[in-house]
PDB file of C-alpha atoms and ligand atoms in Angstrom:
ATOM      1  CA  UNK Q   1     124.390  83.256 168.420  1.00 39.00           C
ATOM      2  CA  UNK Q   2     125.563  81.168 171.269  1.00 40.00           C
ATOM      3  CA  UNK Q   3     128.603  79.255 172.184  1.00 36.00           C
ATOM      4  CA  UNK Q   4     128.117  75.634 171.432  1.00 38.00           C
ATOM      5  CA  UNK Q   5     130.447  72.684 171.411  1.00 36.00           C
ATOM      6  CA  UNK Q   6     130.289  70.588 168.319  1.00 37.00           C
ATOM      7  CA  UNK Q   7     128.412  67.506 169.408  1.00 36.00           C
ATOM      8  CA  UNK Q   8     126.565  68.285 172.548  1.00 36.00           C
ATOM      9  CA  UNK Q   9     125.900  70.729 175.272  1.00 34.00           C
ATOM     10  CA  UNK Q  10     125.963  74.460 175.351  1.00 38.00           C
ATOM     11  CA  UNK Q  11     127.340  77.178 177.476  1.00 37.00           C
ATOM     12  CA  UNK Q  12     127.341  80.909 177.304  1.00 40.00           C
ATOM     13  CA  UNK Q  13     130.546  82.848 177.068  1.00 40.00           C
ATOM     14  CA  UNK Q  14     128.584  86.003 176.388  1.00 44.00           C
ATOM     15  CA  UNK Q  15     126.565  85.718 179.551  1.00 43.00           C
ATOM     16  CA  UNK Q  16     126.887  89.485 180.000  1.00 57.00           C
ATOM     17  CA  UNK Q  17     124.326  90.052 177.274  1.00 67.00           C
ATOM     18  CA  UNK Q  18     120.960  90.742 178.817  1.00 79.00           C
ATOM     19  CA  UNK Q  19     117.670  89.721 177.227  1.00 83.00           C
ATOM     20  CA  UNK Q  20     117.023  93.376 176.419  1.00 83.00           C
ATOM     21  CA  UNK Q  21     120.356  93.709 174.575  1.00 81.00           C
ATOM     22  CA  UNK Q  22     119.782  90.456 172.720  1.00 84.00           C
ATOM     23  CA  UNK Q  23     116.242  91.547 171.805  1.00 87.00           C
ATOM     24  CA  UNK Q  24     117.629  94.787 170.316  1.00 86.00           C
ATOM     25  CA  UNK Q  25     120.121  92.847 168.204  1.00 85.00           C
ATOM     26  CA  UNK Q  26     117.435  90.401 167.058  1.00 86.00           C
ATOM     27  CA  UNK Q  27     115.048  93.225 166.125  1.00 86.00           C
ATOM     28  CA  UNK Q  28     117.727  95.125 164.192  1.00 86.00           C
ATOM     29  CA  UNK Q  29     118.763  91.907 162.468  1.00 85.00           C
ATOM     30  CA  UNK Q  30     115.176  91.296 161.358  1.00 82.00           C
ATOM     31  CA  UNK Q  31     114.781  94.901 160.180  1.00 81.00           C
ATOM     32  CA  UNK Q  32     118.042  95.045 158.251  1.00 84.00           C
ATOM     33  CA  UNK Q  33     118.777  91.455 157.187  1.00 80.00           C
ATOM     34  CA  UNK Q  34     115.162  90.285 157.262  1.00 81.00           C
ATOM     35  CA  UNK Q  35     114.924  89.418 153.565  1.00 82.00           C
ATOM     36  CA  UNK Q  36     115.692  85.794 154.532  1.00 87.00           C
ATOM     37  CA  UNK Q  37     112.450  85.821 156.524  1.00 91.00           C
ATOM     38  CA  UNK Q  38     110.480  86.404 153.356  1.00 91.00           C
ATOM     39  CA  UNK Q  39     112.448  83.845 151.346  1.00 92.00           C
ATOM     40  CA  UNK Q  40     112.268  81.198 154.070  1.00 95.00           C
ATOM     41  CA  UNK Q  41     108.573  81.709 154.856  1.00 97.00           C
ATOM     42  CA  UNK Q  42     107.887  81.483 151.093  1.00 96.00           C
ATOM     43  CA  UNK Q  43     109.730  78.156 151.084  1.00 97.00           C
ATOM     44  CA  UNK Q  44     107.671  76.994 154.092  1.00 98.00           C
ATOM     45  CA  UNK Q  45     104.488  78.004 152.277  1.00 98.00           C
ATOM     46  CA  UNK Q  46     105.506  75.997 149.187  1.00 97.00           C
ATOM     47  CA  UNK Q  47     106.173  72.908 151.296  1.00 97.00           C
ATOM     48  CA  UNK Q  48     103.293  73.158 153.764  1.00 97.00           C
ATOM     49  CA  UNK Q  49     100.734  75.484 152.167  1.00 97.00           C
ATOM     50  CA  UNK Q  50      97.760  74.459 154.274  1.00 96.00           C
ATOM     51  CA  UNK Q  51      99.389  74.823 157.668  1.00 98.00           C
ATOM     52  CA  UNK Q  52      96.852  75.977 160.229  1.00 98.00           C
ATOM     53  CA  UNK Q  53      98.997  75.527 163.329  1.00 98.00           C
ATOM     54  CA  UNK Q  54     102.578  76.786 163.540  1.00 98.00           C
ATOM     55  CA  UNK Q  55     105.135  76.746 166.361  1.00 98.00           C
ATOM     56  CA  UNK Q  56     108.102  79.138 166.452  1.00 98.00           C
ATOM     57  CA  UNK Q  57     110.706  77.271 168.518  1.00 98.00           C
ATOM     58  CA  UNK Q  58     112.970  79.646 170.471  1.00 98.00           C
ATOM     59  CA  UNK Q  59     111.038  82.620 169.143  1.00 98.00           C
ATOM     60  CA  UNK Q  60     113.139  85.346 170.768  1.00 96.00           C
ATOM     61  CA  UNK Q  61     111.616  88.774 170.214  1.00 94.00           C
ATOM     62  CA  UNK Q  62     109.259  87.385 167.590  1.00 95.00           C
ATOM     63  CA  UNK Q  63     110.665  88.250 164.150  1.00 94.00           C
ATOM     64  CA  UNK Q  64     109.848  84.756 162.860  1.00 97.00           C
ATOM     65  CA  UNK Q  65     106.493  84.560 164.636  1.00 98.00           C
ATOM     66  CA  UNK Q  66     105.339  87.752 162.909  1.00 96.00           C
ATOM     67  CA  UNK Q  67     106.686  86.783 159.491  1.00 96.00           C
ATOM     68  CA  UNK Q  68     104.867  83.445 159.784  1.00 98.00           C
ATOM     69  CA  UNK Q  69     101.621  85.068 160.955  1.00 97.00           C
ATOM     70  CA  UNK Q  70     101.762  87.354 157.908  1.00 95.00           C
ATOM     71  CA  UNK Q  71     102.681  84.609 155.447  1.00 96.00           C
ATOM     72  CA  UNK Q  72      99.970  82.226 156.765  1.00 98.00           C
ATOM     73  CA  UNK Q  73      96.964  84.497 157.324  1.00 97.00           C
ATOM     74  CA  UNK Q  74      94.692  81.611 158.386  1.00 96.00           C
ATOM     75  CA  UNK Q  75      97.088  80.016 160.845  1.00 98.00           C
ATOM     76  CA  UNK Q  76      97.551  80.315 164.575  1.00 98.00           C
ATOM     77  CA  UNK Q  77     101.184  80.750 165.616  1.00 98.00           C
ATOM     78  CA  UNK Q  78     102.584  79.702 168.989  1.00 98.00           C
ATOM     79  CA  UNK Q  79     105.832  81.314 170.108  1.00 98.00           C
ATOM     80  CA  UNK Q  80     107.808  79.046 172.380  1.00 98.00           C
ATOM     81  CA  UNK Q  81     110.743  80.295 174.475  1.00 98.00           C
ATOM     82  CA  UNK Q  82     112.200  79.876 177.939  1.00 97.00           C
ATOM     83  CA  UNK Q  83     112.444  83.634 178.373  1.00 97.00           C
ATOM     84  CA  UNK Q  84     109.266  85.306 179.636  1.00 97.00           C
ATOM     85  CA  UNK Q  85     110.723  88.672 178.626  1.00 96.00           C
ATOM     86  CA  UNK Q  86     111.192  87.566 175.016  1.00 96.00           C
ATOM     87  CA  UNK Q  87     107.650  86.160 174.867  1.00 97.00           C
ATOM     88  CA  UNK Q  88     106.250  89.445 176.201  1.00 97.00           C
ATOM     89  CA  UNK Q  89     108.083  91.269 173.381  1.00 95.00           C
ATOM     90  CA  UNK Q  90     106.654  88.853 170.845  1.00 96.00           C
ATOM     91  CA  UNK Q  91     103.102  89.487 172.105  1.00 97.00           C
ATOM     92  CA  UNK Q  92     103.642  93.270 172.037  1.00 95.00           C
ATOM     93  CA  UNK Q  93     104.894  93.037 168.460  1.00 93.00           C
ATOM     94  CA  UNK Q  94     101.917  90.819 167.522  1.00 96.00           C
ATOM     95  CA  UNK Q  95      99.564  93.490 168.885  1.00 96.00           C
ATOM     96  CA  UNK Q  96     101.370  96.231 166.945  1.00 92.00           C
ATOM     97  CA  UNK Q  97     101.007  94.216 163.745  1.00 92.00           C
ATOM     98  CA  UNK Q  98      97.337  93.415 164.384  1.00 95.00           C
ATOM     99  CA  UNK Q  99      97.832  89.640 164.599  1.00 97.00           C
ATOM    100  CA  UNK Q 100      97.546  89.211 168.388  1.00 96.00           C
ATOM    101  CA  UNK Q 101      94.358  87.171 167.990  1.00 97.00           C
ATOM    102  CA  UNK Q 102      96.346  84.433 166.195  1.00 98.00           C
ATOM    103  CA  UNK Q 103      99.509  84.477 168.321  1.00 98.00           C
ATOM    104  CA  UNK Q 104      99.970  82.810 171.676  1.00 97.00           C
ATOM    105  CA  UNK Q 105     102.999  81.784 173.718  1.00 98.00           C
ATOM    106  CA  UNK Q 106     104.362  78.884 175.719  1.00 98.00           C
ATOM    107  CA  UNK Q 107     107.102  79.568 178.275  1.00 98.00           C
ATOM    108  CA  UNK Q 108     109.128  76.383 178.478  1.00 98.00           C
ATOM    109  CA  UNK Q 109     112.736  75.261 178.823  1.00 98.00           C
ATOM    110  CA  UNK Q 110     113.280  72.758 176.008  1.00 98.00           C
ATOM    111  CA  UNK Q 111     116.317  71.400 177.831  1.00 98.00           C
ATOM    112  CA  UNK Q 112     113.803  69.884 180.236  1.00 98.00           C
ATOM    113  CA  UNK Q 113     111.232  68.575 177.750  1.00 96.00           C
ATOM    114  CA  UNK Q 114     109.011  69.449 174.814  1.00 98.00           C
ATOM    115  CA  UNK Q 115     105.649  70.755 176.081  1.00 97.00           C
ATOM    116  CA  UNK Q 116     103.226  67.828 175.951  1.00 92.00           C
ATOM    117  CA  UNK Q 117     100.260  69.616 174.359  1.00 88.00           C
ATOM    118  CA  UNK Q 118     102.203  71.390 171.591  1.00 95.00           C
ATOM    119  CA  UNK Q 119     101.602  69.927 168.133  1.00 97.00           C
ATOM    120  CA  UNK Q 120     101.631  71.673 164.753  1.00 98.00           C
ATOM    121  CA  UNK Q 121     101.586  71.422 160.943  1.00 98.00           C
ATOM    122  CA  UNK Q 122     104.661  73.639 160.642  1.00 98.00           C
ATOM    123  CA  UNK Q 123     107.558  74.315 163.017  1.00 98.00           C
ATOM    124  CA  UNK Q 124     110.238  76.970 162.697  1.00 98.00           C
ATOM    125  CA  UNK Q 125     113.502  77.016 164.675  1.00 98.00           C
ATOM    126  CA  UNK Q 126     115.694  80.000 163.773  1.00 97.00           C
ATOM    127  CA  UNK Q 127     119.096  80.416 165.470  1.00 93.00           C
ATOM    128  CA  UNK Q 128     117.733  78.416 168.389  1.00 96.00           C
ATOM    129  CA  UNK Q 129     118.516  74.723 167.827  1.00 96.00           C
ATOM    130  CA  UNK Q 130     122.242  75.272 168.453  1.00 92.00           C
ATOM    131  CA  UNK Q 131     121.477  76.768 171.868  1.00 93.00           C
ATOM    132  CA  UNK Q 132     119.840  73.590 173.177  1.00 96.00           C
ATOM    133  CA  UNK Q 133     121.606  71.134 175.451  1.00 96.00           C
ATOM    134  CA  UNK Q 134     120.552  68.123 173.375  1.00 97.00           C
ATOM    135  CA  UNK Q 135     119.368  69.266 169.939  1.00 97.00           C
ATOM    136  CA  UNK Q 136     118.893  65.706 168.653  1.00 97.00           C
ATOM    137  CA  UNK Q 137     116.526  64.853 171.473  1.00 98.00           C
ATOM    138  CA  UNK Q 138     114.532  68.005 170.713  1.00 98.00           C
ATOM    139  CA  UNK Q 139     114.489  67.117 166.981  1.00 98.00           C
ATOM    140  CA  UNK Q 140     112.974  63.750 167.878  1.00 98.00           C
ATOM    141  CA  UNK Q 141     110.412  65.483 170.101  1.00 98.00           C
ATOM    142  CA  UNK Q 142     109.554  67.918 167.308  1.00 98.00           C
ATOM    143  CA  UNK Q 143     109.205  65.010 164.882  1.00 98.00           C
ATOM    144  CA  UNK Q 144     106.748  63.333 167.264  1.00 98.00           C
ATOM    145  CA  UNK Q 145     104.809  66.575 167.774  1.00 98.00           C
ATOM    146  CA  UNK Q 146     104.492  67.413 164.050  1.00 98.00           C
ATOM    147  CA  UNK Q 147     101.308  66.336 162.330  1.00 98.00           C
ATOM    148  CA  UNK Q 148     101.837  63.788 159.509  1.00 96.00           C
ATOM    149  CA  UNK Q 149     103.173  65.526 156.387  1.00 96.00           C
ATOM    150  CA  UNK Q 150     104.282  68.418 158.561  1.00 98.00           C
ATOM    151  CA  UNK Q 151     107.451  70.436 158.000  1.00 98.00           C
ATOM    152  CA  UNK Q 152     110.161  71.761 160.302  1.00 98.00           C
ATOM    153  CA  UNK Q 153     112.238  74.694 159.035  1.00 98.00           C
ATOM    154  CA  UNK Q 154     115.589  75.100 160.796  1.00 98.00           C
ATOM    155  CA  UNK Q 155     117.595  78.267 160.192  1.00 96.00           C
ATOM    156  CA  UNK Q 156     121.111  79.214 161.258  1.00 94.00           C
ATOM    157  CA  UNK Q 157     123.440  82.107 160.500  1.00 88.00           C
ATOM    158  CA  UNK Q 158     126.368  80.799 158.426  1.00 85.00           C
ATOM    159  CA  UNK Q 159     128.558  83.607 159.519  1.00 81.00           C
ATOM    160  CA  UNK Q 160     128.322  86.544 161.836  1.00 87.00           C
ATOM    161  CA  UNK Q 161     126.932  89.725 160.320  1.00 89.00           C
ATOM    162  CA  UNK Q 162     129.668  91.983 158.943  1.00 91.00           C
ATOM    163  CA  UNK Q 163     129.728  95.754 158.637  1.00 93.00           C
ATOM    164  CA  UNK Q 164     133.149  96.920 157.423  1.00 94.00           C
ATOM    165  CA  UNK Q 165     134.997  96.921 154.081  1.00 90.00           C
ATOM    166  CA  UNK Q 166     138.182  94.815 153.752  1.00 86.00           C
ATOM    167  CA  UNK Q 167     140.470  97.765 153.127  1.00 90.00           C
ATOM    168  CA  UNK Q 168     140.794 100.992 155.070  1.00 93.00           C
ATOM    169  CA  UNK Q 169     142.036 104.393 153.873  1.00 92.00           C
ATOM    170  CA  UNK Q 170     145.698 105.396 154.509  1.00 92.00           C
ATOM    171  CA  UNK Q 171     146.218 106.511 158.072  1.00 93.00           C
ATOM    172  CA  UNK Q 172     143.050 104.914 159.438  1.00 95.00           C
ATOM    173  CA  UNK Q 173     143.074 103.992 163.138  1.00 95.00           C
ATOM    174  CA  UNK Q 174     141.077 100.876 162.223  1.00 96.00           C
ATOM    175  CA  UNK Q 175     143.277  97.988 161.073  1.00 94.00           C
ATOM    176  CA  UNK Q 176     142.287  96.534 157.668  1.00 93.00           C
ATOM    177  CA  UNK Q 177     140.735  93.071 157.919  1.00 93.00           C
ATOM    178  CA  UNK Q 178     140.026  93.467 161.625  1.00 93.00           C
ATOM    179  CA  UNK Q 179     136.481  92.192 161.339  1.00 93.00           C
ATOM    180  CA  UNK Q 180     137.528  88.886 159.778  1.00 92.00           C
ATOM    181  CA  UNK Q 181     140.006  88.328 162.607  1.00 93.00           C
ATOM    182  CA  UNK Q 182     137.406  89.144 165.261  1.00 92.00           C
ATOM    183  CA  UNK Q 183     134.981  86.670 163.668  1.00 91.00           C
ATOM    184  CA  UNK Q 184     137.692  84.016 163.547  1.00 90.00           C
ATOM    185  CA  UNK Q 185     138.461  84.566 167.249  1.00 90.00           C
ATOM    186  CA  UNK Q 186     134.794  84.223 168.152  1.00 87.00           C
ATOM    187  CA  UNK Q 187     134.453  81.102 166.029  1.00 85.00           C
ATOM    188  CA  UNK Q 188     137.486  79.718 167.872  1.00 82.00           C
ATOM    189  CA  UNK Q 189     135.677  80.209 171.167  1.00 78.00           C
ATOM    190  CA  UNK Q 190     132.574  78.515 169.797  1.00 75.00           C
ATOM    191  CA  UNK Q 191     130.274  81.465 169.035  1.00 76.00           C
ATOM    192  CA  UNK Q 192     127.321  80.565 166.864  1.00 73.00           C
ATOM    193  CA  UNK Q 193     128.763  77.116 166.202  1.00 77.00           C
ATOM    194  CA  UNK Q 194     126.366  74.544 164.929  1.00 81.00           C
ATOM    195  CA  UNK Q 195     126.790  71.190 163.248  1.00 85.00           C
ATOM    196  CA  UNK Q 196     125.550  70.450 159.746  1.00 91.00           C
ATOM    197  CA  UNK Q 197     122.035  69.538 160.921  1.00 96.00           C
ATOM    198  CA  UNK Q 198     121.146  67.287 157.967  1.00 97.00           C
ATOM    199  CA  UNK Q 199     122.214  63.950 159.401  1.00 96.00           C
ATOM    200  CA  UNK Q 200     120.756  64.652 162.851  1.00 97.00           C
ATOM    201  CA  UNK Q 201     117.429  65.572 161.266  1.00 98.00           C
ATOM    202  CA  UNK Q 202     117.543  62.408 159.161  1.00 98.00           C
ATOM    203  CA  UNK Q 203     118.224  60.299 162.260  1.00 97.00           C
ATOM    204  CA  UNK Q 204     115.111  61.875 163.823  1.00 98.00           C
ATOM    205  CA  UNK Q 205     113.117  60.538 160.820  1.00 98.00           C
ATOM    206  CA  UNK Q 206     112.869  63.636 158.605  1.00 98.00           C
ATOM    207  CA  UNK Q 207     113.415  63.922 154.845  1.00 98.00           C
ATOM    208  CA  UNK Q 208     115.732  66.923 154.514  1.00 98.00           C
ATOM    209  CA  UNK Q 209     116.480  69.639 151.926  1.00 97.00           C
ATOM    210  CA  UNK Q 210     118.846  72.538 152.381  1.00 96.00           C
ATOM    211  CA  UNK Q 211     119.102  76.095 151.000  1.00 95.00           C
ATOM    212  CA  UNK Q 212     121.409  79.036 151.386  1.00 91.00           C
ATOM    213  CA  UNK Q 213     120.209  82.636 151.743  1.00 88.00           C
ATOM    214  CA  UNK Q 214     122.823  85.383 151.370  1.00 78.00           C
ATOM    215  CA  UNK Q 215     121.430  88.701 152.514  1.00 81.00           C
ATOM    216  CA  UNK Q 216     122.684  92.172 151.818  1.00 78.00           C
ATOM    217  CA  UNK Q 217     121.216  94.516 154.388  1.00 82.00           C
ATOM    218  CA  UNK Q 218     118.806  97.198 153.372  1.00 75.00           C
ATOM    219  CA  UNK Q 219     118.350 100.006 155.808  1.00 80.00           C
ATOM    220  CA  UNK Q 220     119.088 103.594 156.587  1.00 85.00           C
ATOM    221  CA  UNK Q 221     122.681 104.465 157.575  1.00 87.00           C
ATOM    222  CA  UNK Q 222     121.353 105.272 161.055  1.00 89.00           C
ATOM    223  CA  UNK Q 223     119.879 101.787 161.567  1.00 89.00           C
ATOM    224  CA  UNK Q 224     122.984 100.135 160.130  1.00 91.00           C
ATOM    225  CA  UNK Q 225     125.182 102.044 162.606  1.00 92.00           C
ATOM    226  CA  UNK Q 226     122.934 101.062 165.504  1.00 91.00           C
ATOM    227  CA  UNK Q 227     123.161  97.426 164.509  1.00 91.00           C
ATOM    228  CA  UNK Q 228     126.940  97.679 164.094  1.00 94.00           C
ATOM    229  CA  UNK Q 229     127.258  99.279 167.541  1.00 94.00           C
ATOM    230  CA  UNK Q 230     125.052  96.679 169.275  1.00 91.00           C
ATOM    231  CA  UNK Q 231     126.723  93.757 167.569  1.00 90.00           C
ATOM    232  CA  UNK Q 232     130.347  94.925 167.815  1.00 92.00           C
ATOM    233  CA  UNK Q 233     129.732  95.967 171.424  1.00 90.00           C
ATOM    234  CA  UNK Q 234     128.470  92.500 172.266  1.00 86.00           C
ATOM    235  CA  UNK Q 235     131.494  91.012 170.478  1.00 85.00           C
ATOM    236  CA  UNK Q 236     133.904  93.254 172.364  1.00 84.00           C
ATOM    237  CA  UNK Q 237     132.852  91.851 175.726  1.00 80.00           C
ATOM    238  CA  UNK Q 238     133.379  88.288 174.509  1.00 82.00           C
ATOM    239  CA  UNK Q 239     136.759  88.971 172.896  1.00 83.00           C
ATOM    240  CA  UNK Q 240     138.960  90.207 175.689  1.00 76.00           C
ATOM    241  CA  UNK Q 241     142.195  88.253 175.814  1.00 78.00           C
ATOM    242  CA  UNK Q 242     141.598  86.417 172.536  1.00 84.00           C
ATOM    243  CA  UNK Q 243     142.631  88.989 169.900  1.00 88.00           C
ATOM    244  CA  UNK Q 244     145.646  91.243 169.466  1.00 91.00           C
ATOM    245  CA  UNK Q 245     145.801  94.570 171.303  1.00 91.00           C
ATOM    246  CA  UNK Q 246     145.839  96.286 167.898  1.00 92.00           C
ATOM    247  CA  UNK Q 247     142.547  94.671 166.922  1.00 93.00           C
ATOM    248  CA  UNK Q 248     140.979  95.501 170.290  1.00 92.00           C
ATOM    249  CA  UNK Q 249     142.157  99.101 169.789  1.00 93.00           C
ATOM    250  CA  UNK Q 250     140.445  99.151 166.373  1.00 95.00           C
ATOM    251  CA  UNK Q 251     137.264  97.919 167.995  1.00 94.00           C
ATOM    252  CA  UNK Q 252     137.518 100.724 170.541  1.00 94.00           C
ATOM    253  CA  UNK Q 253     137.850 103.277 167.747  1.00 96.00           C
ATOM    254  CA  UNK Q 254     134.753 101.871 166.049  1.00 97.00           C
ATOM    255  CA  UNK Q 255     132.785 101.952 169.311  1.00 96.00           C
ATOM    256  CA  UNK Q 256     134.129 105.365 170.317  1.00 96.00           C
ATOM    257  CA  UNK Q 257     132.800 108.794 169.420  1.00 96.00           C
ATOM    258  CA  UNK Q 258     135.473 109.943 166.939  1.00 96.00           C
ATOM    259  CA  UNK Q 259     135.335 110.397 163.155  1.00 95.00           C
ATOM    260  CA  UNK Q 260     135.945 106.668 162.556  1.00 96.00           C
ATOM    261  CA  UNK Q 261     133.137 105.523 164.884  1.00 97.00           C
ATOM    262  CA  UNK Q 262     130.338 103.408 163.454  1.00 95.00           C
ATOM    263  CA  UNK Q 263     127.995 106.404 163.611  1.00 94.00           C
ATOM    264  CA  UNK Q 264     130.243 108.729 161.639  1.00 94.00           C
ATOM    265  CA  UNK Q 265     131.795 106.495 159.023  1.00 93.00           C
ATOM    266  CA  UNK Q 266     130.179 106.221 155.605  1.00 89.00           C
ATOM    267  CA  UNK Q 267     131.380 102.744 154.594  1.00 90.00           C
ATOM    268  CA  UNK Q 268     129.102 100.552 156.733  1.00 91.00           C
ATOM    269  CA  UNK Q 269     127.361  97.830 154.726  1.00 89.00           C
ATOM    270  CA  UNK Q 270     125.506  95.076 156.578  1.00 90.00           C
ATOM    271  CA  UNK Q 271     125.930  91.579 155.183  1.00 89.00           C
ATOM    272  CA  UNK Q 272     124.652  88.281 156.509  1.00 87.00           C
ATOM    273  CA  UNK Q 273     124.307  84.673 155.415  1.00 85.00           C
ATOM    274  CA  UNK Q 274     121.837  82.053 156.480  1.00 90.00           C
ATOM    275  CA  UNK Q 275     121.295  78.391 155.819  1.00 94.00           C
ATOM    276  CA  UNK Q 276     117.856  76.816 156.094  1.00 96.00           C
ATOM    277  CA  UNK Q 277     116.911  73.162 156.285  1.00 98.00           C
ATOM    278  CA  UNK Q 278     113.410  72.022 155.396  1.00 98.00           C
ATOM    279  CA  UNK Q 279     112.684  68.756 157.181  1.00 98.00           C
ATOM    280  CA  UNK Q 280     109.504  66.908 156.281  1.00 98.00           C
ATOM    281  CA  UNK Q 281     107.807  64.278 158.394  1.00 98.00           C
ATOM    282  CA  UNK Q 282     106.680  61.622 155.920  1.00 95.00           C
TER     283      UNK Q 282
HETATM  284  C1  SAM N 301     119.415  83.741 169.143  1.00 55.31           C
HETATM  285  S1  SAM N 301     117.776  83.757 169.715  1.00 55.31           S
HETATM  286  C2  SAM N 301     116.850  83.539 168.195  1.00 55.31           C
HETATM  287  C3  SAM N 301     115.481  84.162 168.254  1.00 55.31           C
HETATM  288  C4  SAM N 301     114.618  84.110 167.006  1.00 55.31           C
HETATM  289  N1  SAM N 301     114.251  82.764 166.645  1.00 55.31           N
HETATM  290  C5  SAM N 301     115.288  84.801 165.841  1.00 55.31           C
HETATM  291  O1  SAM N 301     115.707  84.134 164.889  1.00 55.31           O
HETATM  292  O2  SAM N 301     115.380  86.045 165.856  1.00 55.31           O
HETATM  293  C6  SAM N 301     117.552  82.164 170.525  1.00 55.31           C
HETATM  294  C7  SAM N 301     116.318  82.060 171.395  1.00 55.31           C
HETATM  295  O3  SAM N 301     116.222  80.699 171.857  1.00 55.31           O
HETATM  296  C8  SAM N 301     115.794  80.712 173.208  1.00 55.31           C
HETATM  297  N2  SAM N 301     116.246  79.478 173.885  1.00 55.31           N
HETATM  298  C9  SAM N 301     117.529  79.095 174.099  1.00 55.31           C
HETATM  299  N3  SAM N 301     117.569  77.948 174.779  1.00 55.31           N
HETATM  300  C10 SAM N 301     116.275  77.583 175.018  1.00 55.31           C
HETATM  301  C11 SAM N 301     115.662  76.491 175.704  1.00 55.31           C
HETATM  302  N4  SAM N 301     116.396  75.568 176.318  1.00 55.31           N
HETATM  303  N5  SAM N 301     114.315  76.422 175.747  1.00 55.31           N
HETATM  304  C12 SAM N 301     113.576  77.386 175.155  1.00 55.31           C
HETATM  305  N6  SAM N 301     114.090  78.439 174.505  1.00 55.31           N
HETATM  306  C13 SAM N 301     115.429  78.553 174.438  1.00 55.31           C
HETATM  307  C14 SAM N 301     116.428  81.959 173.789  1.00 55.31           C
HETATM  308  O4  SAM N 301     115.724  82.401 174.943  1.00 55.31           O
HETATM  309  C15 SAM N 301     116.352  82.949 172.628  1.00 55.31           C
HETATM  310  O5  SAM N 301     115.184  83.725 172.675  1.00 55.31           O
END
């Protein structure tokens, strides 16, 4: 979920988001749209069933780390991130789920270098590769650090999560189609942009397969509204000056306290899409 120019480099145009805010969004995403975690860890287990060492690359608040620890009950899972706060959340979650004995962490900035001692049978990089300064260099480092026959799973969101229906009732203060326009504006400023990773992975030496995972959110209305508020709120701060005043006004209505706010409306449905690449080291 970061700004990223197409071929290289990264920068953050949503630098106002704190780690705590991002962690909330990541946790809600895993709770509500987490069915991809099951599907993608199943795929990993088909391809690398005997994995005993796993690295979650850019683990964030640990949704992937936990899903992997559950799916591979014999394996040890290392969460790798440059944020100490995120790693602390991952360890807390591992304790809550009773897998702390098999989860450890490495605090490292991958823009500097891959940590020398870190090797594994299975690696997992979810919504993290596109945040790196030089993803192809990191792919080559991951290739070198995978054990022979090992597999790297890369996951990205194909589109931003959406919450609203296309049409709005007569007289609504929320403009129909507003969400699509907000997404387009964010895409224009490079949010969550990532290249088709296949050829980069192939250049690093991997044999690559790709799958698509649409996900319809399952949750309570209360959780869905919380996710909508966190996500739309984060969008609002990135959008100033890039969308029409009418669309910004709609966003304000959604984030306000009135009858059309995300908490009070009854038409919120969370949808997401993810693509996963399975890259095998021959
Ligand atoms: C959008 S979050 C994804 C978290 C998690 N994998 C998930 O799918 O929920 C990206 C994570 O990558 C981490 N990250 C970004 N750049 C990094 C770097 N250069 N080195 C290590 N971690 C990095 C961030 O700190 C953040 O926790």
